[in-house]
Amino acid sequence: MGKPMKEHLPFAMAWWHNLCAAGTDMFGRETADKSFGTVKGTMEHARAKVDAGFEFMKKLGIRYFCFHDVDLVPEMDNIKETNRCLDVISDYILEKMQQTGIRCLWGTANLFSNPCFMNGAGSSNSADVFCFAAAQIKKALDITVKLGGKGYVFWGGREGYETLLNTDVKFELENIARLMHLAVAYGRSIGFTGDFYIEPKPKEPMKHQYDFDAATAIGFLRQYGLDKDFKLNIEANHATLAGHTFQHELRIAAINGMLGSIDANQGDYLLGWDTDEFPFNVYETTMCMYEVLKNGGLTGGFNFDAKNRRPSYTAEDMFHAYILGMDSFALGLLKAAKLIEDGRIDAFIEERYQSYRSGIGARIRSGDVTLEELADYAEMLGAPELPGSGSQEYLEGIINTLIFG
Ligand code: XLS
Ligand code: NI
Ligand code: NI
């Protein structure tokens, strides 16, 4: 469809899952060795992760990476010290980027792991914690700009609540918006021209997350005047946690001009949490790529916010996982292009709204009609005809034929 596959699919490696996460879960400790021959929690380890990450991306032809501040360096007792470490490691990353041509897709600040963020960051009841969040965002923006990142992400983290018995929702939402406005002002002042993104998620870690889904996040951005600087980063697993399909979330973002980037993973319909699996469901990657193609692409890319299953603990498993994810999206792209070129789905939808193209329908669309006139028209008809078959099974058959045929 006019450009090479690699331009349709700017894939990114997620620093946290690939280089940091080692299989710890609520019931057990690490299964994978991600020390890369060093002692964890040291700057030597931070450097070894850079080496491993760039070797990994080079071998697989992955052109971008995404990071949280604390994925890059161990968090020190004092924020000044952590920031100094970030300066050192980002110099090293920059060198590797220049050697390889690999680029930064987006950066973000981890405002949820440190215990001080137990009640959220922008939404915290503590003004001091709000300031620490601001300090981390400032530094993460500095590093993102230094590394030429295309975007900057706000995933809600703990911006939400457990009970209304101790929570002032309006106050918290205003504060989150304030923090975002401050981030935009600072980012623009240091030359960040990319997009800010909200990454919606309905729950986990909080029971209620404020950025529940795309529609909620878009409403928030508009209400607080942030919609010119922000787009959305849609994650597949977050969509399904919200009770939506991945495609639904992409479509809602797209029709609002806010489909910016994608966290490419897959959830498990039997489990109610963010399993962050590598995507293998070609049906879903096809419908995702259908939305992306219709959107004219992304300003961001496809970040594999996904982790190996705990028993897949070898270095080879890391490669298999990314190969699976990239191949699933590549196949999805081919199938989505076929769907669009086939034209039957588009033609069906076009035809379905035919009644708005002339007569009373055209007048409704142009806004040139009153409620009374519509009522008179209905009375004249007496009773409406049925609106035409939705033909869902016919359309689902087309999809199957194009994917498997
Ligand atoms: C967690 C989120 C997180 C963001 C970045 O569920 O997906 O990983 O992508 O903070
Ligand atoms: Ni997630
Ligand atoms: Ni994510």
mmCIF file of C-alpha atoms in Angstrom, residues 227-398:
data_model
loop_
_atom_site.group_PDB
_atom_site.id
_atom_site.type_symbol
_atom_site.label_atom_id
_atom_site.label_comp_id
_atom_site.label_asym_id
_atom_site.label_seq_id
_atom_site.Cartn_x
_atom_site.Cartn_y
_atom_site.Cartn_z
ATOM 1 C CA ASP A 227 -6.149 17.925 23.514
ATOM 2 C CA LYS A 228 -3.821 19.912 21.235
ATOM 3 C CA ASP A 229 -0.670 18.454 22.780
ATOM 4 C CA PHE A 230 -1.855 14.950 23.574
ATOM 5 C CA LYS A 231 -2.783 11.862 21.612
ATOM 6 C CA LEU A 232 -3.406 8.349 22.903
ATOM 7 C CA ASN A 233 -1.162 5.324 23.236
ATOM 8 C CA ILE A 234 -3.559 2.389 22.943
ATOM 9 C CA GLU A 235 -2.577 -0.899 24.562
ATOM 10 C CA ALA A 236 -4.359 -4.050 23.397
ATOM 11 C CA ASN A 237 -4.536 -5.661 26.827
ATOM 12 C CA HIS A 238 -5.872 -2.458 28.420
ATOM 13 C CA ALA A 239 -8.644 -2.335 25.825
ATOM 14 C CA THR A 240 -9.871 -5.804 26.679
ATOM 15 C CA LEU A 241 -9.621 -5.101 30.421
ATOM 16 C CA ALA A 242 -11.977 -2.167 29.799
ATOM 17 C CA GLY A 243 -14.476 -4.531 28.184
ATOM 18 C CA HIS A 244 -13.691 -3.283 24.679
ATOM 19 C CA THR A 245 -12.007 -4.858 21.707
ATOM 20 C CA PHE A 246 -8.563 -3.557 20.762
ATOM 21 C CA GLN A 247 -10.112 -2.396 17.491
ATOM 22 C CA HIS A 248 -12.809 -0.414 19.307
ATOM 23 C CA GLU A 249 -10.241 1.575 21.270
ATOM 24 C CA LEU A 250 -8.194 2.230 18.140
ATOM 25 C CA ARG A 251 -11.293 3.403 16.284
ATOM 26 C CA ILE A 252 -12.414 5.755 19.068
ATOM 27 C CA ALA A 253 -8.934 7.283 19.210
ATOM 28 C CA ALA A 254 -8.760 7.529 15.410
ATOM 29 C CA ILE A 255 -12.109 9.250 14.831
ATOM 30 C CA ASN A 256 -11.055 11.872 17.388
ATOM 31 C CA GLY A 257 -7.733 12.470 15.633
ATOM 32 C CA MET A 258 -5.890 11.018 18.607
ATOM 33 C CA LEU A 259 -4.545 7.650 17.499
ATOM 34 C CA GLY A 260 -0.867 8.267 18.146
ATOM 35 C CA SER A 261 0.889 5.091 19.215
ATOM 36 C CA ILE A 262 0.282 1.482 20.199
ATOM 37 C CA ASP A 263 1.421 -0.777 23.024
ATOM 38 C CA ALA A 264 1.398 -4.007 21.082
ATOM 39 C CA ASN A 265 0.562 -6.902 23.341
ATOM 40 C CA GLN A 266 -2.270 -9.322 23.963
ATOM 41 C CA GLY A 267 -4.370 -10.163 26.997
ATOM 42 C CA ASP A 268 -6.028 -13.394 28.020
ATOM 43 C CA TYR A 269 -9.828 -13.318 27.875
ATOM 44 C CA LEU A 270 -10.016 -15.772 30.774
ATOM 45 C CA LEU A 271 -7.963 -13.577 33.110
ATOM 46 C CA GLY A 272 -8.938 -10.203 34.518
ATOM 47 C CA TRP A 273 -5.526 -8.587 34.624
ATOM 48 C CA ASP A 274 -2.799 -7.212 32.377
ATOM 49 C CA THR A 275 -1.020 -10.389 31.293
ATOM 50 C CA ASP A 276 1.046 -8.470 28.701
ATOM 51 C CA GLU A 277 1.507 -11.430 26.382
ATOM 52 C CA PHE A 278 3.264 -11.235 23.065
ATOM 53 C CA PRO A 279 0.588 -10.944 20.383
ATOM 54 C CA PHE A 280 -0.133 -14.061 18.355
ATOM 55 C CA ASN A 281 -3.796 -13.575 17.500
ATOM 56 C CA VAL A 282 -3.678 -12.686 13.809
ATOM 57 C CA TYR A 283 -7.374 -11.909 13.753
ATOM 58 C CA GLU A 284 -6.705 -9.065 16.189
ATOM 59 C CA THR A 285 -3.497 -7.843 14.578
ATOM 60 C CA THR A 286 -5.386 -7.772 11.266
ATOM 61 C CA MET A 287 -8.154 -5.574 12.657
ATOM 62 C CA CYS A 288 -5.533 -3.415 14.372
ATOM 63 C CA MET A 289 -3.631 -2.887 11.143
ATOM 64 C CA TYR A 290 -6.930 -2.204 9.357
ATOM 65 C CA GLU A 291 -7.484 0.701 11.775
ATOM 66 C CA VAL A 292 -3.881 1.873 11.473
ATOM 67 C CA LEU A 293 -3.984 1.846 7.659
ATOM 68 C CA LYS A 294 -7.292 3.717 7.662
ATOM 69 C CA ASN A 295 -5.687 6.212 10.051
ATOM 70 C CA GLY A 296 -2.877 6.818 7.567
ATOM 71 C CA GLY A 297 -0.368 5.251 9.992
ATOM 72 C CA LEU A 298 0.784 6.348 13.418
ATOM 73 C CA THR A 299 2.835 9.298 14.592
ATOM 74 C CA GLY A 300 4.333 6.860 17.119
ATOM 75 C CA GLY A 301 4.904 3.150 16.651
ATOM 76 C CA PHE A 302 4.344 -0.368 17.950
ATOM 77 C CA ASN A 303 5.903 -0.821 21.356
ATOM 78 C CA PHE A 304 5.963 -4.422 22.539
ATOM 79 C CA ASP A 305 4.769 -3.787 26.072
ATOM 80 C CA ALA A 306 4.852 -7.548 26.497
ATOM 81 C CA LYS A 307 6.760 -10.079 28.521
ATOM 82 C CA ASN A 308 7.734 -13.677 28.200
ATOM 83 C CA ARG A 309 5.653 -16.167 30.194
ATOM 84 C CA ARG A 310 7.403 -16.985 33.458
ATOM 85 C CA PRO A 311 8.531 -20.469 32.353
ATOM 86 C CA SER A 312 9.990 -19.022 29.120
ATOM 87 C CA TYR A 313 13.115 -17.912 30.916
ATOM 88 C CA THR A 314 15.947 -18.367 28.390
ATOM 89 C CA ALA A 315 17.644 -15.785 26.185
ATOM 90 C CA GLU A 316 16.312 -17.681 23.153
ATOM 91 C CA ASP A 317 12.783 -17.159 24.499
ATOM 92 C CA MET A 318 13.316 -13.378 24.387
ATOM 93 C CA PHE A 319 14.014 -13.672 20.662
ATOM 94 C CA HIS A 320 11.143 -16.045 19.958
ATOM 95 C CA ALA A 321 8.778 -13.641 21.720
ATOM 96 C CA TYR A 322 9.714 -10.630 19.603
ATOM 97 C CA ILE A 323 9.774 -12.689 16.434
ATOM 98 C CA LEU A 324 6.265 -13.921 17.256
ATOM 99 C CA GLY A 325 5.038 -10.391 17.924
ATOM 100 C CA MET A 326 6.585 -8.846 14.836
ATOM 101 C CA ASP A 327 5.443 -11.683 12.567
ATOM 102 C CA SER A 328 1.903 -11.460 13.941
ATOM 103 C CA PHE A 329 1.761 -7.770 13.077
ATOM 104 C CA ALA A 330 3.425 -8.280 9.701
ATOM 105 C CA LEU A 331 0.855 -10.919 8.804
ATOM 106 C CA GLY A 332 -1.895 -8.674 10.176
ATOM 107 C CA LEU A 333 -0.650 -5.877 7.913
ATOM 108 C CA LEU A 334 -0.802 -8.119 4.823
ATOM 109 C CA LYS A 335 -4.302 -9.293 5.695
ATOM 110 C CA ALA A 336 -5.539 -5.777 6.490
ATOM 111 C CA ALA A 337 -4.227 -4.522 3.147
ATOM 112 C CA LYS A 338 -6.071 -7.400 1.469
ATOM 113 C CA LEU A 339 -9.266 -6.421 3.294
ATOM 114 C CA ILE A 340 -9.029 -2.841 2.135
ATOM 115 C CA GLU A 341 -8.068 -3.761 -1.423
ATOM 116 C CA ASP A 342 -10.898 -6.300 -1.580
ATOM 117 C CA GLY A 343 -13.267 -3.431 -0.835
ATOM 118 C CA ARG A 344 -16.337 -5.443 0.130
ATOM 119 C CA ILE A 345 -16.382 -4.331 3.778
ATOM 120 C CA ASP A 346 -16.010 -0.655 2.870
ATOM 121 C CA ALA A 347 -18.639 -0.989 0.145
ATOM 122 C CA PHE A 348 -21.062 -2.586 2.581
ATOM 123 C CA ILE A 349 -20.662 0.185 5.136
ATOM 124 C CA GLU A 350 -20.982 2.825 2.442
ATOM 125 C CA GLU A 351 -24.209 1.269 1.213
ATOM 126 C CA ARG A 352 -25.579 0.816 4.739
ATOM 127 C CA TYR A 353 -25.918 4.585 5.301
ATOM 128 C CA GLN A 354 -27.342 5.216 1.826
ATOM 129 C CA SER A 355 -30.563 6.750 3.198
ATOM 130 C CA TYR A 356 -28.586 9.796 4.365
ATOM 131 C CA ARG A 357 -27.285 10.604 0.916
ATOM 132 C CA SER A 358 -30.452 12.163 -0.478
ATOM 133 C CA GLY A 359 -33.889 13.365 0.565
ATOM 134 C CA ILE A 360 -34.661 13.701 4.234
ATOM 135 C CA GLY A 361 -31.426 11.932 5.230
ATOM 136 C CA ALA A 362 -29.265 14.464 3.379
ATOM 137 C CA ARG A 363 -31.162 17.258 5.101
ATOM 138 C CA ILE A 364 -30.520 15.680 8.524
ATOM 139 C CA ARG A 365 -26.817 15.487 7.748
ATOM 140 C CA SER A 366 -26.628 19.092 6.605
ATOM 141 C CA GLY A 367 -28.382 20.225 9.776
ATOM 142 C CA ASP A 368 -31.016 21.961 7.720
ATOM 143 C CA VAL A 369 -34.132 20.545 9.386
ATOM 144 C CA THR A 370 -36.252 20.904 12.547
ATOM 145 C CA LEU A 371 -37.620 18.262 14.863
ATOM 146 C CA GLU A 372 -41.164 19.196 13.771
ATOM 147 C CA GLU A 373 -40.317 18.638 10.102
ATOM 148 C CA LEU A 374 -38.908 15.230 10.910
ATOM 149 C CA ALA A 375 -42.051 14.389 12.871
ATOM 150 C CA ASP A 376 -44.241 15.514 9.948
ATOM 151 C CA TYR A 377 -42.179 13.361 7.589
ATOM 152 C CA ALA A 378 -42.608 10.335 9.862
ATOM 153 C CA GLU A 379 -46.361 10.905 10.081
ATOM 154 C CA MET A 380 -46.540 11.096 6.316
ATOM 155 C CA LEU A 381 -44.811 7.693 6.098
ATOM 156 C CA GLY A 382 -47.111 6.222 8.718
ATOM 157 C CA ALA A 383 -44.723 3.381 9.619
ATOM 158 C CA PRO A 384 -41.006 2.952 8.794
ATOM 159 C CA GLU A 385 -39.603 0.078 6.793
ATOM 160 C CA LEU A 386 -37.010 -2.144 8.492
ATOM 161 C CA PRO A 387 -33.557 -0.534 8.151
ATOM 162 C CA GLY A 388 -31.904 -3.289 6.087
ATOM 163 C CA SER A 389 -29.960 -6.354 7.194
ATOM 164 C CA GLY A 390 -26.712 -5.875 9.121
ATOM 165 C CA SER A 391 -25.427 -9.028 7.366
ATOM 166 C CA GLN A 392 -22.882 -9.687 10.098
ATOM 167 C CA GLU A 393 -22.404 -13.355 9.218
ATOM 168 C CA TYR A 394 -21.818 -12.525 5.548
ATOM 169 C CA LEU A 395 -19.171 -9.972 6.572
ATOM 170 C CA GLU A 396 -17.505 -12.322 9.052
ATOM 171 C CA GLY A 397 -17.315 -14.874 6.261
ATOM 172 C CA ILE A 398 -15.479 -12.357 4.083
#
